XYZ file of C-alpha atoms in Angstrom:
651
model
C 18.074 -10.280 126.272
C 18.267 -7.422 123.668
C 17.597 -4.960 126.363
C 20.084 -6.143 129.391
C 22.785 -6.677 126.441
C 22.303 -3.119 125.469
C 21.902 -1.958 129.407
C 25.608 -3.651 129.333
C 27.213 -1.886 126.420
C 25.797 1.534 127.873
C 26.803 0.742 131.044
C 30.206 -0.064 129.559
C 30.720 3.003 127.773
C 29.159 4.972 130.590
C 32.495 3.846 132.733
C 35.447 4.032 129.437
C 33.809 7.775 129.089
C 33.807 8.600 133.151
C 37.411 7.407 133.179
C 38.678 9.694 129.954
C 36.761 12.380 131.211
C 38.783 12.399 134.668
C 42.252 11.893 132.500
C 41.795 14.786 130.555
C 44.307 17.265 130.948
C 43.269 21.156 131.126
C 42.468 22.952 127.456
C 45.766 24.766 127.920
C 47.877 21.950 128.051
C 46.124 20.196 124.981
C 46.897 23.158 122.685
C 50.704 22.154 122.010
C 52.018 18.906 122.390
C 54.486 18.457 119.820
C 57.671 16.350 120.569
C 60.163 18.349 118.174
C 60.343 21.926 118.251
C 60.981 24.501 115.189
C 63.570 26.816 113.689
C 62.971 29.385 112.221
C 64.847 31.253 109.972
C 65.409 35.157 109.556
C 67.620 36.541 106.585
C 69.877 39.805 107.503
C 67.118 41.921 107.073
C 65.467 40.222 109.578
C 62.393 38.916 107.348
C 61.583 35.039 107.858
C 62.786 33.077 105.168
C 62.695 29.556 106.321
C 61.215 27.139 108.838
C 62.566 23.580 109.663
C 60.572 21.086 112.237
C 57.452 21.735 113.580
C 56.637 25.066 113.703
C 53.257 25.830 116.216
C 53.188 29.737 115.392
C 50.866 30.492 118.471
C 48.178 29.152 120.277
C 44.660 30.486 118.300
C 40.926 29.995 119.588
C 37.355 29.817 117.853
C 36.540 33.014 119.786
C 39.247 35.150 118.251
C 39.921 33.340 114.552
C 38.329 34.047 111.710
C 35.242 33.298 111.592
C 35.419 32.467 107.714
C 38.392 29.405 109.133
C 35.489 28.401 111.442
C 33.098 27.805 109.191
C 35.370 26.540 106.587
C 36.907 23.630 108.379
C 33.152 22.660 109.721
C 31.577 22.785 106.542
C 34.415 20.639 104.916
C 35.181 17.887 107.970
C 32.061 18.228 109.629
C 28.615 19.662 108.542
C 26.862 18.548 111.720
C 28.913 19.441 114.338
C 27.382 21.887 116.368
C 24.400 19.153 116.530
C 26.109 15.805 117.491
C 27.297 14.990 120.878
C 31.094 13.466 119.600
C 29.862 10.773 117.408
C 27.215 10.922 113.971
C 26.140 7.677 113.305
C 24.779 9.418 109.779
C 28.235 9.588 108.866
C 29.177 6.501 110.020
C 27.118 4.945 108.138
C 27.164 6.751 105.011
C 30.741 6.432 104.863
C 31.128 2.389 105.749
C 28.033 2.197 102.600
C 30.745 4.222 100.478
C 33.594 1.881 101.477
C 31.509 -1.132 100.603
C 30.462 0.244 97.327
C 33.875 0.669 96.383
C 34.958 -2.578 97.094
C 36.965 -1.406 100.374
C 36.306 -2.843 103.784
C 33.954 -1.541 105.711
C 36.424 0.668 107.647
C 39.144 1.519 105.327
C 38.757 4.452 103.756
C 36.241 7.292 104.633
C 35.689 7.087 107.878
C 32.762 8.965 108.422
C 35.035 10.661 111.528
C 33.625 13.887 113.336
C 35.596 16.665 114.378
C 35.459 15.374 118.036
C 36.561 12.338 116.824
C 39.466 13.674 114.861
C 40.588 15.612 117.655
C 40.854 12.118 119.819
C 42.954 10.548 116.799
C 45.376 13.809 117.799
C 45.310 13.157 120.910
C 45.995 9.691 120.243
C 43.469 8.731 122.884
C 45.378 10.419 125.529
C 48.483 8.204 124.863
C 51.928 10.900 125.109
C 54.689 9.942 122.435
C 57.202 8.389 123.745
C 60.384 7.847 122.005
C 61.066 4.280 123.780
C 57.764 2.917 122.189
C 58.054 5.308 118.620
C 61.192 5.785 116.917
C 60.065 9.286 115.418
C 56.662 11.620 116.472
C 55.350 10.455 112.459
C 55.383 6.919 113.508
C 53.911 7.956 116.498
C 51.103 9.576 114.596
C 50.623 7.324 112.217
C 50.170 4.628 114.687
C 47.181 6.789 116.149
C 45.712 7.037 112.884
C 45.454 3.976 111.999
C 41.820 2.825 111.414
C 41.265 -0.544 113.176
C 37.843 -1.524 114.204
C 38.876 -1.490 118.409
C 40.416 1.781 117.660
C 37.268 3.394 116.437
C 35.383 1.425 119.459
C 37.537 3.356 121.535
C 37.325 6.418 119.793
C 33.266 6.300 120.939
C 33.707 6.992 124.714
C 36.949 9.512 124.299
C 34.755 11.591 122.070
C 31.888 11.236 124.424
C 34.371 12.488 127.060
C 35.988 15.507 125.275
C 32.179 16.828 124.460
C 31.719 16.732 128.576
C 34.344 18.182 129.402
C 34.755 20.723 126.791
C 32.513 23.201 124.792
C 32.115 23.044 121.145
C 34.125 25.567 120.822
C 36.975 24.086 122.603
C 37.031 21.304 120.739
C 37.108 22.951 117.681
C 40.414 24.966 119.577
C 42.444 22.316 119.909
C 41.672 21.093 116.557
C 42.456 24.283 114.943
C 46.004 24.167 116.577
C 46.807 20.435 116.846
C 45.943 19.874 113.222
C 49.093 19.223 110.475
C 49.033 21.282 107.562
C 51.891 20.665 105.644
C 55.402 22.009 105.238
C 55.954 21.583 108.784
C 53.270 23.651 109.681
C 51.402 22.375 112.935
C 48.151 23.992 113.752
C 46.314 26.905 111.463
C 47.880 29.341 112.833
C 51.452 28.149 111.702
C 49.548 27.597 108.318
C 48.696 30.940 107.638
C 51.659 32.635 108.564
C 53.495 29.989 106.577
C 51.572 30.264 103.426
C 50.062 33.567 103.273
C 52.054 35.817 105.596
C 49.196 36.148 108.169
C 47.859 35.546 110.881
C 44.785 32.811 111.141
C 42.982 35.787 112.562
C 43.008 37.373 109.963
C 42.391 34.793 106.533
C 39.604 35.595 104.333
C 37.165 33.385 102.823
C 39.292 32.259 99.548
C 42.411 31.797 101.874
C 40.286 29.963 104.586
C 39.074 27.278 102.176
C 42.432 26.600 101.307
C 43.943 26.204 104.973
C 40.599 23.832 105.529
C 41.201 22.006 102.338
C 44.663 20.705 103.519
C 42.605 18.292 106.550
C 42.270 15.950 103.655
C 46.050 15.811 102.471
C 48.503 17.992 104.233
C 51.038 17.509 101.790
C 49.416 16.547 98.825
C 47.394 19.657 98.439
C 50.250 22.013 99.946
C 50.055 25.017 98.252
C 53.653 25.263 98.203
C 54.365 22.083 96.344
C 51.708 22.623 93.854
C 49.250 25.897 93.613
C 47.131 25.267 91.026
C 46.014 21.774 93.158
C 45.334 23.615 96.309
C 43.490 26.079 94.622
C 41.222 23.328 92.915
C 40.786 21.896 96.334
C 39.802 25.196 97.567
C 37.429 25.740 95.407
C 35.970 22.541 96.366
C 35.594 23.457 99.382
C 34.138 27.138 98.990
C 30.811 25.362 97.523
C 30.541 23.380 100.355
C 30.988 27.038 102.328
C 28.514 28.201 100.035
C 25.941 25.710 100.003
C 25.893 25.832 104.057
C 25.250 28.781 104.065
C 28.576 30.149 105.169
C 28.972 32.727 102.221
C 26.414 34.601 100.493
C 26.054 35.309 96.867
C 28.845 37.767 96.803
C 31.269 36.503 99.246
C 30.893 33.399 97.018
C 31.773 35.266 93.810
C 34.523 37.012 94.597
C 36.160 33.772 96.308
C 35.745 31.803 93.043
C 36.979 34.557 90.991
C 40.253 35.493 93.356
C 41.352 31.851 94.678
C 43.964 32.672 97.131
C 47.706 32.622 96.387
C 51.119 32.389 98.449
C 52.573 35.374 99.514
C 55.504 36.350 98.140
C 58.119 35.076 100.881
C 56.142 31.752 100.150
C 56.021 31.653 96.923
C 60.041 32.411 96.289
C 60.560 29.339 98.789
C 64.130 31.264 98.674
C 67.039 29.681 100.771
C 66.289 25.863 100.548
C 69.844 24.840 100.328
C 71.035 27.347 102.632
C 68.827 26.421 105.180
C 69.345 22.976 104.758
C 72.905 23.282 105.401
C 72.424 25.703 109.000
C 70.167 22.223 109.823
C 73.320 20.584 109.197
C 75.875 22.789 110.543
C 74.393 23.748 113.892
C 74.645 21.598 116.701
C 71.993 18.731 116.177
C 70.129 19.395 119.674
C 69.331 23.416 118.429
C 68.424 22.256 115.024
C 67.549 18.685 114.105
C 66.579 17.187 117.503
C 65.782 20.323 118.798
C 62.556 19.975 121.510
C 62.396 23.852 121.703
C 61.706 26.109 119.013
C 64.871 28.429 117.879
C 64.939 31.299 116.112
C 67.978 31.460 114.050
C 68.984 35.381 112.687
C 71.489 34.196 109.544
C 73.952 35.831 107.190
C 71.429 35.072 104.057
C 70.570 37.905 101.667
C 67.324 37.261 99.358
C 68.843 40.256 96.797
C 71.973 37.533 96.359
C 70.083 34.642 96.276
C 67.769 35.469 93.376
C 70.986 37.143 91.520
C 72.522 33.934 91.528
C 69.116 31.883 91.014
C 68.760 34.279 88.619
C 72.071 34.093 86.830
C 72.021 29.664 87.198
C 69.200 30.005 85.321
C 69.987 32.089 82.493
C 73.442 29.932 81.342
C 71.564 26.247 81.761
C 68.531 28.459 79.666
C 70.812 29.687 76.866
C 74.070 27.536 76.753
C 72.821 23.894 77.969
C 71.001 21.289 76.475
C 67.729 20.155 77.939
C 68.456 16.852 78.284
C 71.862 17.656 80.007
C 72.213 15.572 82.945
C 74.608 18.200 84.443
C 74.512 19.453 87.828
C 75.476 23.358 89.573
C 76.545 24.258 92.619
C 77.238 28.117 93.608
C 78.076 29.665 97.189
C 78.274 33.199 97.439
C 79.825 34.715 100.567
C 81.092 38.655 102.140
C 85.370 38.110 102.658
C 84.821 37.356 106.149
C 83.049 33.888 105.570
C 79.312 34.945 105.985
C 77.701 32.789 103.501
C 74.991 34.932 101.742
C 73.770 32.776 98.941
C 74.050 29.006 97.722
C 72.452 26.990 94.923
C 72.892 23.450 95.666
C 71.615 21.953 92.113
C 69.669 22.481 89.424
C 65.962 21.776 90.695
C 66.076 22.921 95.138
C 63.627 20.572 97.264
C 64.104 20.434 101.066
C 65.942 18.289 102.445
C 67.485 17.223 99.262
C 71.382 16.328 97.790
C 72.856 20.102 98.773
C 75.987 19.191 96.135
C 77.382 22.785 97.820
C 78.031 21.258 100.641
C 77.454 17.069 100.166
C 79.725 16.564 97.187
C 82.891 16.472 97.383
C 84.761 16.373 94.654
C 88.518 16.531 92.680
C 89.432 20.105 92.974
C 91.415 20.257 89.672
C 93.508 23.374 89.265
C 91.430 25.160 91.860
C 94.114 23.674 94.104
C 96.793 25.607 92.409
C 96.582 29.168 94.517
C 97.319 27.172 97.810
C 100.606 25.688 96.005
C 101.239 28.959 94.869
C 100.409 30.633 98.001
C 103.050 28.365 99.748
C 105.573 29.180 97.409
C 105.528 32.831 97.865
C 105.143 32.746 101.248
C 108.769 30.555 101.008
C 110.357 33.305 98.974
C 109.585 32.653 95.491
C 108.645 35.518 93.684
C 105.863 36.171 90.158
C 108.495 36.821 87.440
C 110.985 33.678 89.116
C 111.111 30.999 86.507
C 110.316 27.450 86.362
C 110.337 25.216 83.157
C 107.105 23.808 81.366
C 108.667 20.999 80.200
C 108.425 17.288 80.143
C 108.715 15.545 82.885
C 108.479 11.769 84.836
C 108.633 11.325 88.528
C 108.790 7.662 89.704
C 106.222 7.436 92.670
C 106.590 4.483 94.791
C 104.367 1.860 94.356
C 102.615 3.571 91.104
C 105.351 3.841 88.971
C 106.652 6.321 86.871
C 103.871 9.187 86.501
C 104.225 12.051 83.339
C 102.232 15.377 84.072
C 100.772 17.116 81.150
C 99.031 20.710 80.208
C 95.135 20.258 79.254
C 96.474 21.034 75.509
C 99.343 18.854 75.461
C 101.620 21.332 74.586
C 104.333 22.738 76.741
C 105.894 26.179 76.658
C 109.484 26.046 77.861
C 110.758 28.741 80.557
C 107.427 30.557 81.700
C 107.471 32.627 85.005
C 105.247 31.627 88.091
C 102.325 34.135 87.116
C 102.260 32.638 83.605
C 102.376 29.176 84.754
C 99.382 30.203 87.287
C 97.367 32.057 84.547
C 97.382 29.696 81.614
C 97.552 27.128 84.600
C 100.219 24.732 83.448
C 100.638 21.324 85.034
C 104.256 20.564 85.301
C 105.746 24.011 86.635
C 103.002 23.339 88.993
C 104.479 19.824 90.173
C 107.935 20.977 90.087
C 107.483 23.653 92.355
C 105.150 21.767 94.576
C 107.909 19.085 94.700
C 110.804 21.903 95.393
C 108.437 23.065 98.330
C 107.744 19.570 99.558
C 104.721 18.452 99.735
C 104.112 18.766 103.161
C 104.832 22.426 103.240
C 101.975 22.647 100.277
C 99.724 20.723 102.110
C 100.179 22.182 105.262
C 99.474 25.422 104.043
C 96.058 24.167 102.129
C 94.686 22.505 105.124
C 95.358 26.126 106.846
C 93.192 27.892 104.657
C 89.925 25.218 105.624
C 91.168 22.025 103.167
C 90.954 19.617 105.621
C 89.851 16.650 104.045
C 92.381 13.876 103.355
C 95.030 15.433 100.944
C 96.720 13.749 98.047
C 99.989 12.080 99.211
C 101.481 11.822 95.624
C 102.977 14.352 93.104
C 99.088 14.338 91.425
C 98.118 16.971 94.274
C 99.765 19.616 92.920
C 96.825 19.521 90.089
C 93.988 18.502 92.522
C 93.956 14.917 92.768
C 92.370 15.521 96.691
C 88.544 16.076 97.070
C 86.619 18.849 98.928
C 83.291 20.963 98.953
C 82.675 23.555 96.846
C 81.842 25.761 100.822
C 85.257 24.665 101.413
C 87.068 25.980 98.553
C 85.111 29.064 98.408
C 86.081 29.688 101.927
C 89.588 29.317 101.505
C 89.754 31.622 98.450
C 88.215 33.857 101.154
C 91.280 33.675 103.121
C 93.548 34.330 100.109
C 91.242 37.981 99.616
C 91.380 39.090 103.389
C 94.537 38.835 103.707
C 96.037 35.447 104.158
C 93.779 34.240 107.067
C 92.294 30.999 107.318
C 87.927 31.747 107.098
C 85.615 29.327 108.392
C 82.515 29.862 106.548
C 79.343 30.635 108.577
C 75.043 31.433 108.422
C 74.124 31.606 111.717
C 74.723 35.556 113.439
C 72.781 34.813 116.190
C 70.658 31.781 117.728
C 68.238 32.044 120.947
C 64.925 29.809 121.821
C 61.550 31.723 121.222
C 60.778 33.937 124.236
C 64.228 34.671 124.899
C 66.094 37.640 124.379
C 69.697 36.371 125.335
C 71.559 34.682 122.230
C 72.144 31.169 123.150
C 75.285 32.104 120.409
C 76.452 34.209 118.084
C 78.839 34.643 115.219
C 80.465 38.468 114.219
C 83.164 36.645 111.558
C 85.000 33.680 110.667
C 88.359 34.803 110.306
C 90.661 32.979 112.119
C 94.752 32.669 112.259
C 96.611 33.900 109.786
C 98.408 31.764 107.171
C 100.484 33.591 104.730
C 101.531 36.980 105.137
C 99.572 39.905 103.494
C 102.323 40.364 100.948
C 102.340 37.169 99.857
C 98.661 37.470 99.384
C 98.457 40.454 97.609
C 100.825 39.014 95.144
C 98.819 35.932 95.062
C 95.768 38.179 94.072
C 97.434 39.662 91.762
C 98.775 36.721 89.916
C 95.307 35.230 90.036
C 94.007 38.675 88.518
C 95.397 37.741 85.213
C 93.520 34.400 84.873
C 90.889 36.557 84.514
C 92.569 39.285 82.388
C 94.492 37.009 79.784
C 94.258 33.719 80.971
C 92.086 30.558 81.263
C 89.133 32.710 83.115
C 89.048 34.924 80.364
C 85.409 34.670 80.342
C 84.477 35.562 83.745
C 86.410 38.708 83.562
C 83.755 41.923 84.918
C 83.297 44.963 83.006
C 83.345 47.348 85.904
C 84.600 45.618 88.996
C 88.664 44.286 89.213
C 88.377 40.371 89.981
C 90.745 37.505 90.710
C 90.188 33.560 90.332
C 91.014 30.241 89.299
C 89.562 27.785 87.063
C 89.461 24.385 87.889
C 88.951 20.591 85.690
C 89.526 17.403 86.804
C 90.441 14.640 84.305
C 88.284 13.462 81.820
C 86.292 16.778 82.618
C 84.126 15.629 85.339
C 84.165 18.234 87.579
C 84.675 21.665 86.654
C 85.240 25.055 89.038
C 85.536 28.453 88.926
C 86.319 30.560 92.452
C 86.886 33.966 92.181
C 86.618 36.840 94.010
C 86.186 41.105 93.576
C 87.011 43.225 96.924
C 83.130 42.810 98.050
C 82.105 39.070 97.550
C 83.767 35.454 96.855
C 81.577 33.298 94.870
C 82.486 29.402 93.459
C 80.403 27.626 90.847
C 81.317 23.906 90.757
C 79.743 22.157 87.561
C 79.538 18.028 87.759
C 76.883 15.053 87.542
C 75.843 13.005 90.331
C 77.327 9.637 88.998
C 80.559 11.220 88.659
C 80.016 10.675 84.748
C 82.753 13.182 82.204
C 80.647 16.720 81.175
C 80.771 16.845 77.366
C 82.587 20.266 76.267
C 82.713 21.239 79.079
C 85.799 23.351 81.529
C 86.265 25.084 84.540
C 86.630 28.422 82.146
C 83.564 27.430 80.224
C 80.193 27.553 81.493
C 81.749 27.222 85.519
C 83.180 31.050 84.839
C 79.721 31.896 82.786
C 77.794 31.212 85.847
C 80.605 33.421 87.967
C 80.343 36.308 85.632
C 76.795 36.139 85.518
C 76.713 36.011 88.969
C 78.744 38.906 90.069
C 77.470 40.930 87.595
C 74.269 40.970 89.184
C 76.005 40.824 93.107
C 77.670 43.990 91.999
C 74.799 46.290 90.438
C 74.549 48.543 93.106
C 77.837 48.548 94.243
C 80.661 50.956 93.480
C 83.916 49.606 91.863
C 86.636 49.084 94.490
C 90.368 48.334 93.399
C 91.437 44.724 94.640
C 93.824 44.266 97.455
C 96.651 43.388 95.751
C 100.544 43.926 94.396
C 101.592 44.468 91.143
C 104.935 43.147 91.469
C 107.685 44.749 89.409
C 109.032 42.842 86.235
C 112.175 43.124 84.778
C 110.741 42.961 81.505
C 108.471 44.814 79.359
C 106.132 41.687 78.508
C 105.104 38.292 80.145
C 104.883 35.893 76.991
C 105.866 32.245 77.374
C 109.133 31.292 75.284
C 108.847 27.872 73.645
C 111.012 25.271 75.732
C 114.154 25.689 73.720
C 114.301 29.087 74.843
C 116.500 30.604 77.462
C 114.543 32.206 80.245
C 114.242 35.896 79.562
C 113.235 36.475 83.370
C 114.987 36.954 86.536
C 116.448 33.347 87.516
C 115.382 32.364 90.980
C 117.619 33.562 93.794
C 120.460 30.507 93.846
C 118.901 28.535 96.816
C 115.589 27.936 95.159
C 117.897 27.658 91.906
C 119.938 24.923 93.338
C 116.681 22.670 94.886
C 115.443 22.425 91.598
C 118.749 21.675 89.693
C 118.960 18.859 92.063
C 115.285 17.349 91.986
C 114.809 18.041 88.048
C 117.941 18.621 86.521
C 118.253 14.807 84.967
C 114.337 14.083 84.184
């Protein structure tokens, strides 16, 4: 009985390994099966600074990679392998004795799993993903993984199958390029160039171990999320390396005494919210659901990104509490829209809240140039004058609303540039009401504001939300000229192989909006914020710059956008829960960050004078008069003169 019942189990697994071994597919199809493809990034230098997906990075083979990987990832998965035929019952059992000691069940756990064996759990016994059956290629995975007692009975006669049909060698092949290794990285190859800048052919014995010591726990022991754990791994593994004979005495030394470490394009991980937001931005079926693997050639400069990394850093270090709960946003872009740097919080993680381009957010007195901007381009001129007074407009269904300055004071007959540069609230609403507030919002949607806009008087201080990418694209189009910008990353984008761009991108300038006049005069007025007015602290030493600051009521947002004649850069300063900062305004640690930021944007660059008009004044000086005052200005011409007599005259 004992013999015919084990003449039927052979006989059994004789047939389940004759019919794998006929559905086998050639090696070369086995090598890269993944269902999503990769993108990969290049900065303007054309260096790699990010991947996204599943990048493969090239077929390798046991003949032609090093042979310290080899002998790495056998002494660490599988000490026996060149001696078992697909299956060691050794390990089996050795590893089902573990599990029981532990108080696991027999096959959860170690699973005692050769390399051949492995390699059918990537296969997934010859099953192909299919997004009907799996909603994403992890679940897919993870469903071949799992370590059920028919799935390891199966796993018997497709191992026994793979070692007929293929060499030792070309099993350990498709392992070596089928295998995940963290960060995206899909096969060793991909590995090697992701964390160490080259190729698998070329690893030594300290990087090897490291590479073989993710098999265990791709992302756990990525070297990118935490070093000093991958290197303990490693050196886990180089004893095992050791004691196998795979190093000698002084290949083992000098592996324990140099573990390996990222390169440096690793190590910066440079670019996360940038390349988050490309992801994002570019159509979902060349980024996100991409099946083909892109190479994307973007606007980002590494120089800019640590200068404003750099700069982030150095104000939260010396001006913010520890326990702050505040949160940064910067974008840093060229005139023309190309986006060349962006900090999208405090602590960057892919895939996580990019608050440069996920938040959006009150814009505060930000706003202002756009209401301005309409106004000139309408005929209103710097030194015209409109009142800072009090004043009460009855909005329909709200009720009577009262504007006031952030000091509560108010300063009687200012001009337009003095109302801009110590931004005051109620010349602001009066002239936004002369204009109509159509005209103002028509004119800020123009320049790339295209959310939903404030329908009250309130959005002549704000009241409307958008991205900090938004409003730093729009001050864009106040410093080229008066165009509208739509802010862009990706230059060029073709699949891998190719060399004709599926697109490309030269500039995002678009239609014009305001005249060039009226937006050198804008420039100009927004110059003085910086000069003598509520930016005073983000004014440069060398380099002639123009901006806004920008706080929302009870301070919970605060901006500062700004711009010289070579960059535009924003800093937006909030929490998450939408909670009031404490001490803190859009000309306080917002235009901190900005100076700090341009300061180092502009080492190596010359000073160049800002495109702008210095209007003439009719007066020696540009002080405010208290209210009582008569205006000491220019009046507007009578037109304008008359349309506010007759909206404010009785308020």
């Amino acid at each position: 009985m004992a013999w015919r019942g084990t003449a039927v189990v052979v006989l059994i697994l004789g047939l389940a390994t004759f019919y794998f071994y006929t559905t086998l597919p050639p090696l070369a199809e086995m090598l890269d099966n993944r269902a999503q493809g990769s993108v990969t990034m290049t900065d303007r230098n054309g260096e790699v600074f990010a991947w996204r997906g599943e990048t493969f990075g090239g077929a390798i083979t046991a003949a032609n990679v090093s042979p310290h990987l080899k002998n790495a990832i056998v002494a660490t998965e599988d000490r026996r392998f060149y001696r078992h035929f697909g299956v060691s019952p050794r390990g089996i059992a050795g590893a089902i004795r573990a599990n029981l000691s532990d108080g696991r069940g027999a096959f959860s756990g170690a699973g005692g799993s050769t390399i051949t064996q492995q390699v059918a759990k990537l296969l997934c016994l010859g099953v192909p993903y299919n997004s009907d059956t799996w909603s994403s290629e992890a679940e897919y995975e993870a469903d071949c993984r799992r370590g059920t007692l028919w799935r390891k009975i199966k796993e018997l006669p497709y191992a026994f199958a793979l070692e007929a049909k293929f060499s030792k060698k070309d099993i350990l092949t498709i392992y070596m390029n089928r295998a995940f290794l963290g960060a995206g990285a899909r096969g060793f190859e991909a590995a090697a160039q992701r964390y160490f800048g080259r190729s698998a052919n070329e690893v030594g014995p300290a990087e090897s171990a490291m590479l073989a010591g993710l098999l265990v726990a791709p992302s756990y022991y990525a070297p990118t999320r935490n070093l000093e754990r991958a290197q303990q791994r490693a050196a886990v593994v180089i004893e095992l390396m050791h004691d196998q004979g795979y190093l000698d005495a002084h290949e083992y030394a000098e592996a324990r005494a140099h573990p390996a470490t990222l390169s440096q394009r690793a190590e910066k991980q440079q670019g996360i919210a940038f390349a988050d937001w490309l992801m994002l931005d570019a159509p979902a079926y060349l980024a996100r659901e991409t099946t083909e693997d892109v190479i994307m050639r973007t606007t980002f400069d590494p120089d800019l990104q640590a200068a404003t990394e750099a700069a982030v850093a150095k104000v939260f270090t010396e001006k913010v509490r520890d326990d702050s709960e505040a949160q940064v946003a910067v974008v840093v872009m060229s005139p023309d829209g190309a986006v060349r740097a962006m900090v999208g919080g405090r602590q960057s993680q892919t895939g996580g809240f990019n608050r440069a381009v996920q938040a959006k957010r009150q814009t505060g007195s930000a706003f202002k140039p756009f209401l301005f901007a309409a106004a000139l381009e309408n005929g209103f001129q710097p030194f015209d004058i409109v009142e800072d007074a009090p004043l009460t407009i009855d909005t329909p269904g709200s009720g009577p609303w009262s504007p006031r300055n952030y000091d509560g004071e108010f300063r009687g007959f200012v001009t337009m540039s003095e109302a801009l540069t110590e931004s005051l609230n109620t010349p602001a609403v009066r002239i936004s009401e002369a204009m109509g507030r159509d005209r103002v919002r028509e004119v800020a949607n123009a320049f790339g504001l295209r959310s939903e806009l404030a329908e009250g008087p309130a959005l002549a201080l704000g009241a409307s939300e958008a991205n900090l990418l938004q409003m730093t694209a729009a001050y864009a189009g106040i410093l080229n000229g008066g165009s509208a910008v739509r802010p862009y990353g990706i230059e060029e984008l073709k699949l891998l192989g190719d060399s004709t761009p599926l697109f490309g991108v030269s500039s995002g300038i678009g239609e014009r909006v305001i005249s060039e006049r009226s937006a050198q005069m804008l420039t100009w007025m927004m110059s003085r914020v910086l000069e003598e007015g509520t930016g005073r602290r983000a004014k440069l030493p060398d380099h002639q710059a123009a901006g806004k600051t920008g706080t929302t009521q009870a301070a919970r947002d605060a901006w500062f956008i700004g711009f010289t004649a070579d960059y535009v850069a924003g800093v937006w300063m909030g929490t998450d829960d939408n909670s009031p900062l404490t001490g803190v305004t859009g000309g306080g640690l917002p235009a901190d960050i900005w100076r700090e930021t341009m300061i180092r944007v502009h080492e190596d660059l010359p000073p160049r004078p800002l495109p702008m008009i210095a209007p003439e004044s009719p007066r020696s000086e540009a002080t405010p008069r208290p209210a009582q005052s008569a205006p000491r200005t220019a009046p507007l011409d009578d037109a304008i003169r008359g349309i506010l007599g007759s909206i404010f005259g009785g308020n």
